[in-house]
């Protein structure tokens, strides 16, 4: 048996790989994220300050033994340190050219700020003197020394932070200086002594002058910090196992403040805001890392380094290029130049805006750095959403900032830009939005479920309390309303209907601009921009690739008749203009046209009402004859817009009372007229009231609607089918390829379809005969009732296609009213974890989804080529789209605005489940 190796030099990555059987995940587990990253960079030929990693196994052994280094570990650490001395030519604990090291934790998964770091280990009175000689910079040396004493005191010896911070602040006050940079060498010298005294007072012993003692204690402190409260809490929250342990990284310190041949900086290998392929970053000569971040001195743009240190800059560019190629992504790097020698301190995949993410993914695929598939998988559906949301014009926002209009900042709870007038309660907010048609920003200290109506009516939401998971934040994100929460500097005076920040008062009705993306609130109106999809050429390219992936035959493995390509994306559109937009966004079909929406147009509603109230069949027929041309021309527009693509038109669905005035309204009218003695029109109103009462149902959503209405009053759907087929025939004669699919809503039993569908098919044939044209068409049904899903085998014997109406299907499966549940209890259910998600947004796979899966399988047993889609709200939700792919649907249909997100999500689903047989996919 070979001895366990506890310590790996950064240059020993191959050995680490061997030790874990060759897989990189194993290396990460052994050396931690940071250690494996440093080793990997070293292997890629990047100049990394030399060092080594003590393994996570050593940490676990230390913790398991109750605080003993495992046998041999310390000796290995000393041997590794010797190697580092050889490589750097510096010596640990020696006054001339001393080696200083940092000691940092690094677990397999990043736990930012949760564990410990000690810098400048190796400093003591002697090495400090040596370094002064070497650098000629006393101030720098004693600042570095006091940092060690302070960090060592806090992290290793457990002395509270204030024990150092308080005397430092007092000293600065005494000297009359504000920032650390104003302190001189003498000041730092004094403070080193002071800090040493703090150690002695708190611990009863002196700050250890022996560098090896410093190293040993720091290593132990990092091991122990794995079980520190902060780290345990973080792991619990992030779901990281507690038995992984942390590695310890010991690395040579390099200094950017050793004169004008030294410097430090941070850079991105491409522009993180735009994605442009151009180095983006800042640096400072003769400075330390934190000087760049703190903004004390004005930094230089990275490209200026080309003039100041051309060789170093050239080397830097080459390294960045190598890092990008190695990691195959944009890198965020930190570097230090110590006396003309370039060192890379860190590289990680850089954060970026949505716009930059898309551009980089497309560019990198075009450069051959990544595949098109990888490019697609790198973009999250939310990124596409962000790109299509209105944002503030950046220049206008900058100007507003310069003009002092930045009013407050808070948590960026829900992205997007909103401009509106402020109102301080939900009722007023809703009233102003709905009745006065104002753009409203609802402002509250915090929100409660009673406020949801105001939040939904608002363009933006602002609260002075609460965080990212507060009610306001959760609701705003759910409904896509831009929102800033917890802007604590705002004082809201509900009584006087105003808010103020430092005496700047905003009264109810005044304008503000809320940036939910950045968390800022501005006074006044800032212009917003919503770039059109056509302008976003990179996004268009990416979506084209997404479509190509979905169109690949065999990407889904499925039984005969089932689709073997990915999902298509269709759109829900009622009018030709919507259909045109949907098509421009990439929809390849209309999955739902809610015909009744056309009945609400002002010139049509009176005809519809006459039709409903008709006493005789002849009267009803006359009204329907008047409606037919309207419907026909709407349908012609739809077929023309979707030339060559299927258009699913749903026959009338809602209960008829929805087209009539409300009972309350009529009753009020009648009573008022009677009291005032008005006779003119009274009889008509009374009659209308009687009719409305006759149509009244206690539970209209489960009442006379959908196919039931068609059976009881077939004339309406007969007119609709005639209009559909006349329209299709007319456009066919004009050379358009019409593909009508007639959809019957709310079927619960095949017997219903048996009654109505043959009558409608007969009309379709009649019209085609009359017009002498032929075109492909289908008759099918919505699956919105659990019984329909469970008897799909029978239903598919008549219906030629299914479309899941998951709004109703969710309502009926859960028994939750789709109109009231969110307001009354559903959001609370989600907040409290009773439901993992809002089932009206994301398909509940276990319940509703199970019905859908059964439905697809049994439907296709009867009719193997049954076309199956979805047209409920879930059709635009990425998680639900994945589910639709998994159960073998042909397409998803969603609102035109969500089509781009759906196209990307469909490609994600196809790639994620590539090669998995549909029937076995769990
Ligand atoms: C549905 O129920 O999912 C559906 C699309 O129909 P509607 O929303 O019109 O009831
Ligand atoms: Mg429905």
CSV table of N, CA, C and O in Angstrom, one decimal, residues 248-341:
chain,number,residue,atom,x,y,z
A,248,UNK,N,-6.1,23.5,2.2
A,248,UNK,CA,-5.4,24.8,2.6
A,248,UNK,C,-4.3,25.1,1.5
A,248,UNK,O,-3.5,24.2,1.2
A,249,UNK,N,-4.4,26.3,1.0
A,249,UNK,CA,-3.5,26.7,0.0
A,249,UNK,C,-2.4,27.6,0.5
A,249,UNK,O,-2.8,28.7,1.1
A,250,UNK,N,-1.2,27.2,0.4
A,250,UNK,CA,-0.1,28.1,0.8
A,250,UNK,C,0.6,28.6,-0.4
A,250,UNK,O,1.1,27.8,-1.3
A,251,UNK,N,0.7,29.9,-0.6
A,251,UNK,CA,1.1,30.5,-1.8
A,251,UNK,C,2.1,31.7,-1.6
A,251,UNK,O,1.8,32.5,-0.7
A,252,UNK,N,3.1,31.8,-2.4
A,252,UNK,CA,4.0,32.9,-2.3
A,252,UNK,C,3.3,34.2,-2.4
A,252,UNK,O,2.5,34.4,-3.4
A,253,UNK,N,3.6,35.1,-1.5
A,253,UNK,CA,3.0,36.5,-1.7
A,253,UNK,C,3.8,37.2,-2.7
A,253,UNK,O,5.0,37.2,-2.8
A,254,UNK,N,3.1,37.9,-3.6
A,254,UNK,CA,3.8,38.8,-4.5
A,254,UNK,C,3.2,40.2,-4.2
A,254,UNK,O,2.1,40.4,-3.8
A,255,UNK,N,4.0,41.2,-4.5
A,255,UNK,CA,3.6,42.6,-4.2
A,255,UNK,C,3.7,43.5,-5.4
A,255,UNK,O,4.7,43.6,-6.1
A,256,UNK,N,2.6,44.2,-5.6
A,256,UNK,CA,2.5,45.2,-6.7
A,256,UNK,C,3.0,46.5,-6.3
A,256,UNK,O,2.9,47.5,-7.1
A,257,UNK,N,3.3,46.7,-5.0
A,257,UNK,CA,3.7,48.0,-4.6
A,257,UNK,C,5.2,48.1,-4.2
A,257,UNK,O,5.6,48.8,-3.3
A,258,UNK,N,6.0,47.4,-5.1
A,258,UNK,CA,7.4,47.5,-4.9
A,258,UNK,C,8.1,48.4,-5.8
A,258,UNK,O,9.0,48.1,-6.5
A,259,UNK,N,7.5,49.6,-6.0
A,259,UNK,CA,8.0,50.6,-7.0
A,259,UNK,C,7.3,50.6,-8.3
A,259,UNK,O,6.3,50.0,-8.5
A,260,UNK,N,7.8,51.5,-9.2
A,260,UNK,CA,7.1,51.7,-10.4
A,260,UNK,C,7.2,50.7,-11.5
A,260,UNK,O,6.7,50.8,-12.6
A,261,UNK,N,8.0,49.6,-11.2
A,261,UNK,CA,8.1,48.4,-12.0
A,261,UNK,C,7.1,47.4,-11.6
A,261,UNK,O,7.1,46.3,-12.1
A,262,UNK,N,6.3,47.8,-10.6
A,262,UNK,CA,5.3,46.8,-10.0
A,262,UNK,C,4.0,47.4,-10.2
A,262,UNK,O,3.8,48.6,-10.4
A,263,UNK,N,3.0,46.6,-10.1
A,263,UNK,CA,1.6,47.1,-10.2
A,263,UNK,C,0.6,45.9,-10.0
A,263,UNK,O,1.0,44.8,-9.8
A,264,UNK,N,-0.6,46.2,-10.1
A,264,UNK,CA,-1.7,45.2,-9.9
A,264,UNK,C,-2.9,45.6,-10.6
A,264,UNK,O,-3.2,46.8,-10.9
A,265,UNK,N,-3.7,44.6,-11.0
A,265,UNK,CA,-4.9,45.0,-11.7
A,265,UNK,C,-5.9,43.8,-11.8
A,265,UNK,O,-5.6,42.7,-11.4
A,266,UNK,N,-7.1,44.1,-12.3
A,266,UNK,CA,-8.1,43.1,-12.6
A,266,UNK,C,-8.6,43.3,-14.0
A,266,UNK,O,-8.7,44.5,-14.5
A,267,UNK,N,-8.9,42.3,-14.7
A,267,UNK,CA,-9.4,42.4,-16.1
A,267,UNK,C,-10.3,41.3,-16.5
A,267,UNK,O,-10.3,40.2,-15.9
A,268,UNK,N,-11.1,41.6,-17.5
A,268,UNK,CA,-11.9,40.5,-18.1
A,268,UNK,C,-11.4,40.3,-19.5
A,268,UNK,O,-11.0,41.3,-20.2
A,269,UNK,N,-11.4,39.1,-20.0
A,269,UNK,CA,-10.8,38.8,-21.3
A,269,UNK,C,-11.7,39.3,-22.4
A,269,UNK,O,-11.3,39.4,-23.5
A,270,UNK,N,-13.0,39.5,-22.1
A,270,UNK,CA,-13.8,40.2,-23.1
A,270,UNK,C,-14.7,41.2,-22.3
A,270,UNK,O,-14.8,41.1,-21.1
A,271,UNK,N,-15.3,42.2,-23.0
A,271,UNK,CA,-16.1,43.2,-22.3
A,271,UNK,C,-17.3,42.6,-21.6
A,271,UNK,O,-18.2,42.1,-22.3
A,272,UNK,N,-17.4,42.6,-20.3
A,272,UNK,CA,-18.5,41.9,-19.6
A,272,UNK,C,-19.8,42.6,-19.8
A,272,UNK,O,-20.9,42.1,-19.5
A,273,UNK,N,-19.8,43.9,-20.3
A,273,UNK,CA,-21.1,44.6,-20.5
A,273,UNK,C,-21.6,44.4,-21.9
A,273,UNK,O,-22.8,44.2,-22.1
A,274,UNK,N,-20.7,44.4,-22.9
A,274,UNK,CA,-21.2,44.3,-24.3
A,274,UNK,C,-20.8,42.9,-24.9
A,274,UNK,O,-21.4,42.5,-25.9
A,275,UNK,N,-19.8,42.2,-24.4
A,275,UNK,CA,-19.4,41.0,-25.0
A,275,UNK,C,-18.3,41.1,-26.0
A,275,UNK,O,-17.8,40.1,-26.6
A,276,UNK,N,-18.0,42.4,-26.3
A,276,UNK,CA,-17.0,42.6,-27.4
A,276,UNK,C,-15.7,41.9,-27.0
A,276,UNK,O,-15.3,41.9,-25.9
A,277,UNK,N,-15.0,41.4,-28.1
A,277,UNK,CA,-13.8,40.7,-27.9
A,277,UNK,C,-12.6,41.6,-27.7
A,277,UNK,O,-11.9,42.0,-28.7
A,278,UNK,N,-12.5,42.1,-26.5
A,278,UNK,CA,-11.5,43.2,-26.2
A,278,UNK,C,-11.2,43.2,-24.7
A,278,UNK,O,-12.2,43.1,-23.9
A,279,UNK,N,-9.9,43.2,-24.4
A,279,UNK,CA,-9.6,43.1,-23.0
A,279,UNK,C,-10.2,44.3,-22.3
A,279,UNK,O,-10.2,45.4,-22.8
A,280,UNK,N,-10.8,44.1,-21.1
A,280,UNK,CA,-11.5,45.2,-20.4
A,280,UNK,C,-11.0,45.1,-18.9
A,280,UNK,O,-11.1,44.1,-18.2
A,281,UNK,N,-10.5,46.2,-18.4
A,281,UNK,CA,-10.0,46.2,-17.0
A,281,UNK,C,-9.3,47.4,-16.6
A,281,UNK,O,-9.1,48.4,-17.4
A,282,UNK,N,-8.7,47.4,-15.4
A,282,UNK,CA,-8.0,48.5,-14.8
A,282,UNK,C,-6.8,48.0,-14.1
A,282,UNK,O,-6.7,46.9,-13.7
A,283,UNK,N,-5.8,48.9,-14.0
A,283,UNK,CA,-4.6,48.6,-13.2
A,283,UNK,C,-4.1,49.8,-12.6
A,283,UNK,O,-4.5,51.0,-12.9
A,284,UNK,N,-3.1,49.6,-11.6
A,284,UNK,CA,-2.5,50.7,-11.0
A,284,UNK,C,-1.0,50.3,-10.8
A,284,UNK,O,-0.8,49.2,-10.4
A,285,UNK,N,-0.1,51.2,-11.1
A,285,UNK,CA,1.3,50.9,-10.8
A,285,UNK,C,1.6,51.2,-9.4
A,285,UNK,O,1.0,52.1,-8.8
A,286,UNK,N,2.6,50.5,-8.8
A,286,UNK,CA,3.0,50.7,-7.5
A,286,UNK,C,1.8,50.7,-6.5
A,286,UNK,O,1.6,51.7,-5.8
A,287,UNK,N,1.1,49.7,-6.6
A,287,UNK,CA,-0.1,49.6,-5.7
A,287,UNK,C,-0.5,48.2,-5.3
A,287,UNK,O,0.0,47.2,-5.9
A,288,UNK,N,-1.3,48.0,-4.3
A,288,UNK,CA,-1.8,46.7,-3.9
A,288,UNK,C,-3.2,46.5,-4.5
A,288,UNK,O,-3.9,47.4,-4.8
A,289,UNK,N,-3.6,45.2,-4.5
A,289,UNK,CA,-4.9,44.8,-5.0
A,289,UNK,C,-6.0,45.7,-4.5
A,289,UNK,O,-6.8,46.2,-5.2
A,290,UNK,N,-6.0,45.9,-3.2
A,290,UNK,CA,-7.2,46.6,-2.7
A,290,UNK,C,-7.3,48.0,-3.1
A,290,UNK,O,-8.3,48.6,-3.1
A,291,UNK,N,-6.1,48.6,-3.5
A,291,UNK,CA,-6.1,50.0,-4.0
A,291,UNK,C,-6.9,50.1,-5.2
A,291,UNK,O,-7.6,51.1,-5.5
A,292,UNK,N,-6.9,49.1,-6.1
A,292,UNK,CA,-7.6,49.1,-7.3
A,292,UNK,C,-9.1,49.0,-7.0
A,292,UNK,O,-9.9,49.8,-7.5
A,293,UNK,N,-9.5,48.1,-6.1
A,293,UNK,CA,-10.9,47.9,-5.8
A,293,UNK,C,-11.4,49.1,-5.0
A,293,UNK,O,-12.5,49.6,-5.3
A,294,UNK,N,-10.6,49.7,-4.1
A,294,UNK,CA,-11.1,50.7,-3.2
A,294,UNK,C,-11.3,52.1,-4.0
A,294,UNK,O,-12.1,52.9,-3.5
A,295,UNK,N,-10.7,52.2,-5.1
A,295,UNK,CA,-10.9,53.4,-5.9
A,295,UNK,C,-10.2,54.6,-5.3
A,295,UNK,O,-10.7,55.7,-5.4
A,296,UNK,N,-9.2,54.4,-4.5
A,296,UNK,CA,-8.5,55.5,-3.8
A,296,UNK,C,-7.8,56.4,-4.8
A,296,UNK,O,-7.9,57.6,-4.8
A,297,UNK,N,-7.0,55.7,-5.7
A,297,UNK,CA,-6.4,56.4,-6.8
A,297,UNK,C,-7.1,56.1,-8.0
A,297,UNK,O,-7.7,55.0,-8.1
A,298,UNK,N,-7.1,57.0,-9.0
A,298,UNK,CA,-7.7,56.7,-10.2
A,298,UNK,C,-7.0,55.6,-11.0
A,298,UNK,O,-5.8,55.8,-11.3
A,299,UNK,N,-7.7,54.6,-11.4
A,299,UNK,CA,-7.0,53.5,-12.1
A,299,UNK,C,-6.8,53.8,-13.6
A,299,UNK,O,-7.5,54.7,-14.1
A,300,UNK,N,-5.9,53.1,-14.2
A,300,UNK,CA,-5.7,53.2,-15.6
A,300,UNK,C,-6.4,52.2,-16.4
A,300,UNK,O,-6.6,51.1,-15.9
A,301,UNK,N,-6.8,52.5,-17.6
A,301,UNK,CA,-7.4,51.5,-18.4
A,301,UNK,C,-6.3,50.5,-18.8
A,301,UNK,O,-5.2,50.8,-19.1
A,302,UNK,N,-6.7,49.2,-18.9
A,302,UNK,CA,-5.7,48.1,-19.1
A,302,UNK,C,-4.9,48.3,-20.4
A,302,UNK,O,-3.7,48.0,-20.4
A,303,UNK,N,-5.5,48.9,-21.4
A,303,UNK,CA,-4.7,49.0,-22.7
A,303,UNK,C,-3.6,50.0,-22.5
A,303,UNK,O,-2.6,49.9,-23.3
A,304,UNK,N,-3.6,50.9,-21.5
A,304,UNK,CA,-2.5,51.8,-21.3
A,304,UNK,C,-1.2,51.1,-20.9
A,304,UNK,O,-0.1,51.6,-21.0
A,305,UNK,N,-1.4,49.9,-20.3
A,305,UNK,CA,-0.2,49.1,-19.9
A,305,UNK,C,0.7,48.8,-21.1
A,305,UNK,O,1.9,48.7,-20.9
A,306,UNK,N,0.1,48.8,-22.3
A,306,UNK,CA,0.9,48.5,-23.5
A,306,UNK,C,2.0,49.6,-23.6
A,306,UNK,O,3.1,49.3,-24.1
A,307,UNK,N,1.7,50.8,-23.2
A,307,UNK,CA,2.7,51.9,-23.3
A,307,UNK,C,3.7,51.8,-22.2
A,307,UNK,O,4.9,52.0,-22.4
A,308,UNK,N,3.1,51.6,-21.0
A,308,UNK,CA,4.0,51.6,-19.8
A,308,UNK,C,5.0,50.4,-19.7
A,308,UNK,O,6.1,50.6,-19.3
A,309,UNK,N,4.4,49.2,-20.0
A,309,UNK,CA,5.2,48.0,-19.9
A,309,UNK,C,4.9,47.1,-21.1
A,309,UNK,O,4.2,46.1,-20.9
A,310,UNK,N,5.4,47.4,-22.2
A,310,UNK,CA,5.0,46.7,-23.4
A,310,UNK,C,5.2,45.2,-23.4
A,310,UNK,O,4.3,44.4,-23.8
A,311,UNK,N,6.4,44.8,-22.8
A,311,UNK,CA,6.6,43.4,-22.8
A,311,UNK,C,5.7,42.6,-21.9
A,311,UNK,O,5.1,41.6,-22.2
A,312,UNK,N,5.5,43.2,-20.7
A,312,UNK,CA,4.6,42.6,-19.7
A,312,UNK,C,3.2,42.6,-20.3
A,312,UNK,O,2.5,41.5,-20.2
A,313,UNK,N,2.8,43.6,-21.0
A,313,UNK,CA,1.4,43.7,-21.5
A,313,UNK,C,1.2,42.6,-22.6
A,313,UNK,O,0.2,41.9,-22.6
A,314,UNK,N,2.2,42.4,-23.4
A,314,UNK,CA,2.2,41.4,-24.5
A,314,UNK,C,2.0,40.0,-23.8
A,314,UNK,O,1.2,39.2,-24.2
A,315,UNK,N,2.8,39.8,-22.8
A,315,UNK,CA,2.8,38.5,-22.1
A,315,UNK,C,1.4,38.3,-21.5
A,315,UNK,O,0.8,37.2,-21.5
A,316,UNK,N,0.9,39.4,-20.9
A,316,UNK,CA,-0.4,39.4,-20.3
A,316,UNK,C,-1.5,39.0,-21.3
A,316,UNK,O,-2.4,38.1,-21.0
A,317,UNK,N,-1.5,39.6,-22.5
A,317,UNK,CA,-2.4,39.3,-23.5
A,317,UNK,C,-2.4,37.8,-23.9
A,317,UNK,O,-3.4,37.1,-24.0
A,318,UNK,N,-1.1,37.3,-24.1
A,318,UNK,CA,-1.0,35.9,-24.4
A,318,UNK,C,-1.5,35.0,-23.4
A,318,UNK,O,-2.2,34.0,-23.7
A,319,UNK,N,-1.3,35.3,-22.1
A,319,UNK,CA,-1.7,34.5,-21.0
A,319,UNK,C,-3.3,34.5,-21.0
A,319,UNK,O,-3.9,33.4,-20.9
A,320,UNK,N,-3.8,35.6,-21.2
A,320,UNK,CA,-5.3,35.7,-21.1
A,320,UNK,C,-5.9,34.9,-22.3
A,320,UNK,O,-6.9,34.2,-22.1
A,321,UNK,N,-5.3,35.0,-23.4
A,321,UNK,CA,-5.7,34.2,-24.6
A,321,UNK,C,-5.6,32.7,-24.2
A,321,UNK,O,-6.6,31.9,-24.5
A,322,UNK,N,-4.5,32.3,-23.6
A,322,UNK,CA,-4.3,30.9,-23.3
A,322,UNK,C,-5.4,30.5,-22.3
A,322,UNK,O,-6.0,29.4,-22.4
A,323,UNK,N,-5.7,31.4,-21.3
A,323,UNK,CA,-6.7,31.0,-20.3
A,323,UNK,C,-8.0,30.9,-20.9
A,323,UNK,O,-8.8,29.9,-20.6
A,324,UNK,N,-8.4,31.7,-21.8
A,324,UNK,CA,-9.7,31.6,-22.5
A,324,UNK,C,-9.8,30.3,-23.2
A,324,UNK,O,-10.8,29.7,-23.2
A,325,UNK,N,-8.7,30.0,-23.9
A,325,UNK,CA,-8.8,28.7,-24.7
A,325,UNK,C,-8.8,27.5,-23.8
A,325,UNK,O,-9.5,26.6,-24.0
A,326,UNK,N,-8.1,27.6,-22.7
A,326,UNK,CA,-8.1,26.5,-21.7
A,326,UNK,C,-9.4,26.3,-21.1
A,326,UNK,O,-9.9,25.2,-21.0
A,327,UNK,N,-10.0,27.4,-20.6
A,327,UNK,CA,-11.3,27.3,-19.9
A,327,UNK,C,-12.5,27.4,-20.9
A,327,UNK,O,-13.6,27.3,-20.5
A,328,UNK,N,-12.2,27.8,-22.1
A,328,UNK,CA,-13.2,27.9,-23.1
A,328,UNK,C,-14.4,28.8,-22.7
A,328,UNK,O,-15.5,28.6,-22.9
A,329,UNK,N,-14.0,29.9,-22.0
A,329,UNK,CA,-15.0,30.9,-21.6
A,329,UNK,C,-14.3,32.2,-21.2
A,329,UNK,O,-13.1,32.2,-21.0
A,330,UNK,N,-15.0,33.3,-21.2
A,330,UNK,CA,-14.5,34.6,-20.8
A,330,UNK,C,-14.0,34.5,-19.3
A,330,UNK,O,-14.7,34.0,-18.5
A,331,UNK,N,-12.8,35.0,-19.1
A,331,UNK,CA,-12.2,34.9,-17.7
A,331,UNK,C,-12.1,36.2,-17.1
A,331,UNK,O,-11.9,37.3,-17.7
A,332,UNK,N,-12.2,36.2,-15.8
A,332,UNK,CA,-12.1,37.4,-14.9
A,332,UNK,C,-10.8,37.1,-14.2
A,332,UNK,O,-10.7,36.2,-13.4
A,333,UNK,N,-9.7,37.9,-14.5
A,333,UNK,CA,-8.4,37.6,-13.9
A,333,UNK,C,-7.9,38.7,-13.0
A,333,UNK,O,-8.3,39.8,-13.1
A,334,UNK,N,-7.1,38.3,-12.0
A,334,UNK,CA,-6.4,39.2,-11.2
A,334,UNK,C,-4.9,39.0,-11.4
A,334,UNK,O,-4.5,37.8,-11.4
A,335,UNK,N,-4.2,40.1,-11.5
A,335,UNK,CA,-2.7,39.9,-11.7
A,335,UNK,C,-1.9,40.9,-10.9
A,335,UNK,O,-2.5,41.9,-10.4
A,336,UNK,N,-0.7,40.6,-10.7
A,336,UNK,CA,0.2,41.5,-10.0
A,336,UNK,C,1.5,41.4,-10.7
A,336,UNK,O,2.0,40.4,-11.2
A,337,UNK,N,2.1,42.6,-10.9
A,337,UNK,CA,3.5,42.7,-11.5
A,337,UNK,C,4.4,43.0,-10.3
A,337,UNK,O,4.2,44.0,-9.7
A,338,UNK,N,5.4,42.1,-10.1
A,338,UNK,CA,6.3,42.4,-9.0
A,338,UNK,C,7.7,42.7,-9.7
A,338,UNK,O,8.2,41.7,-10.2
A,339,UNK,N,8.1,43.9,-9.6
A,339,UNK,CA,9.4,44.2,-10.2
A,339,UNK,C,9.5,43.7,-11.7
A,339,UNK,O,10.5,42.9,-12.0
A,340,UNK,N,8.6,44.0,-12.5
A,340,UNK,CA,8.6,43.6,-13.9
A,340,UNK,C,8.2,42.2,-14.2
A,340,UNK,O,8.2,41.8,-15.3
A,341,UNK,N,7.9,41.4,-13.1
A,341,UNK,CA,7.6,40.0,-13.3
A,341,UNK,C,6.0,39.9,-13.2
A,341,UNK,O,5.5,40.2,-12.1
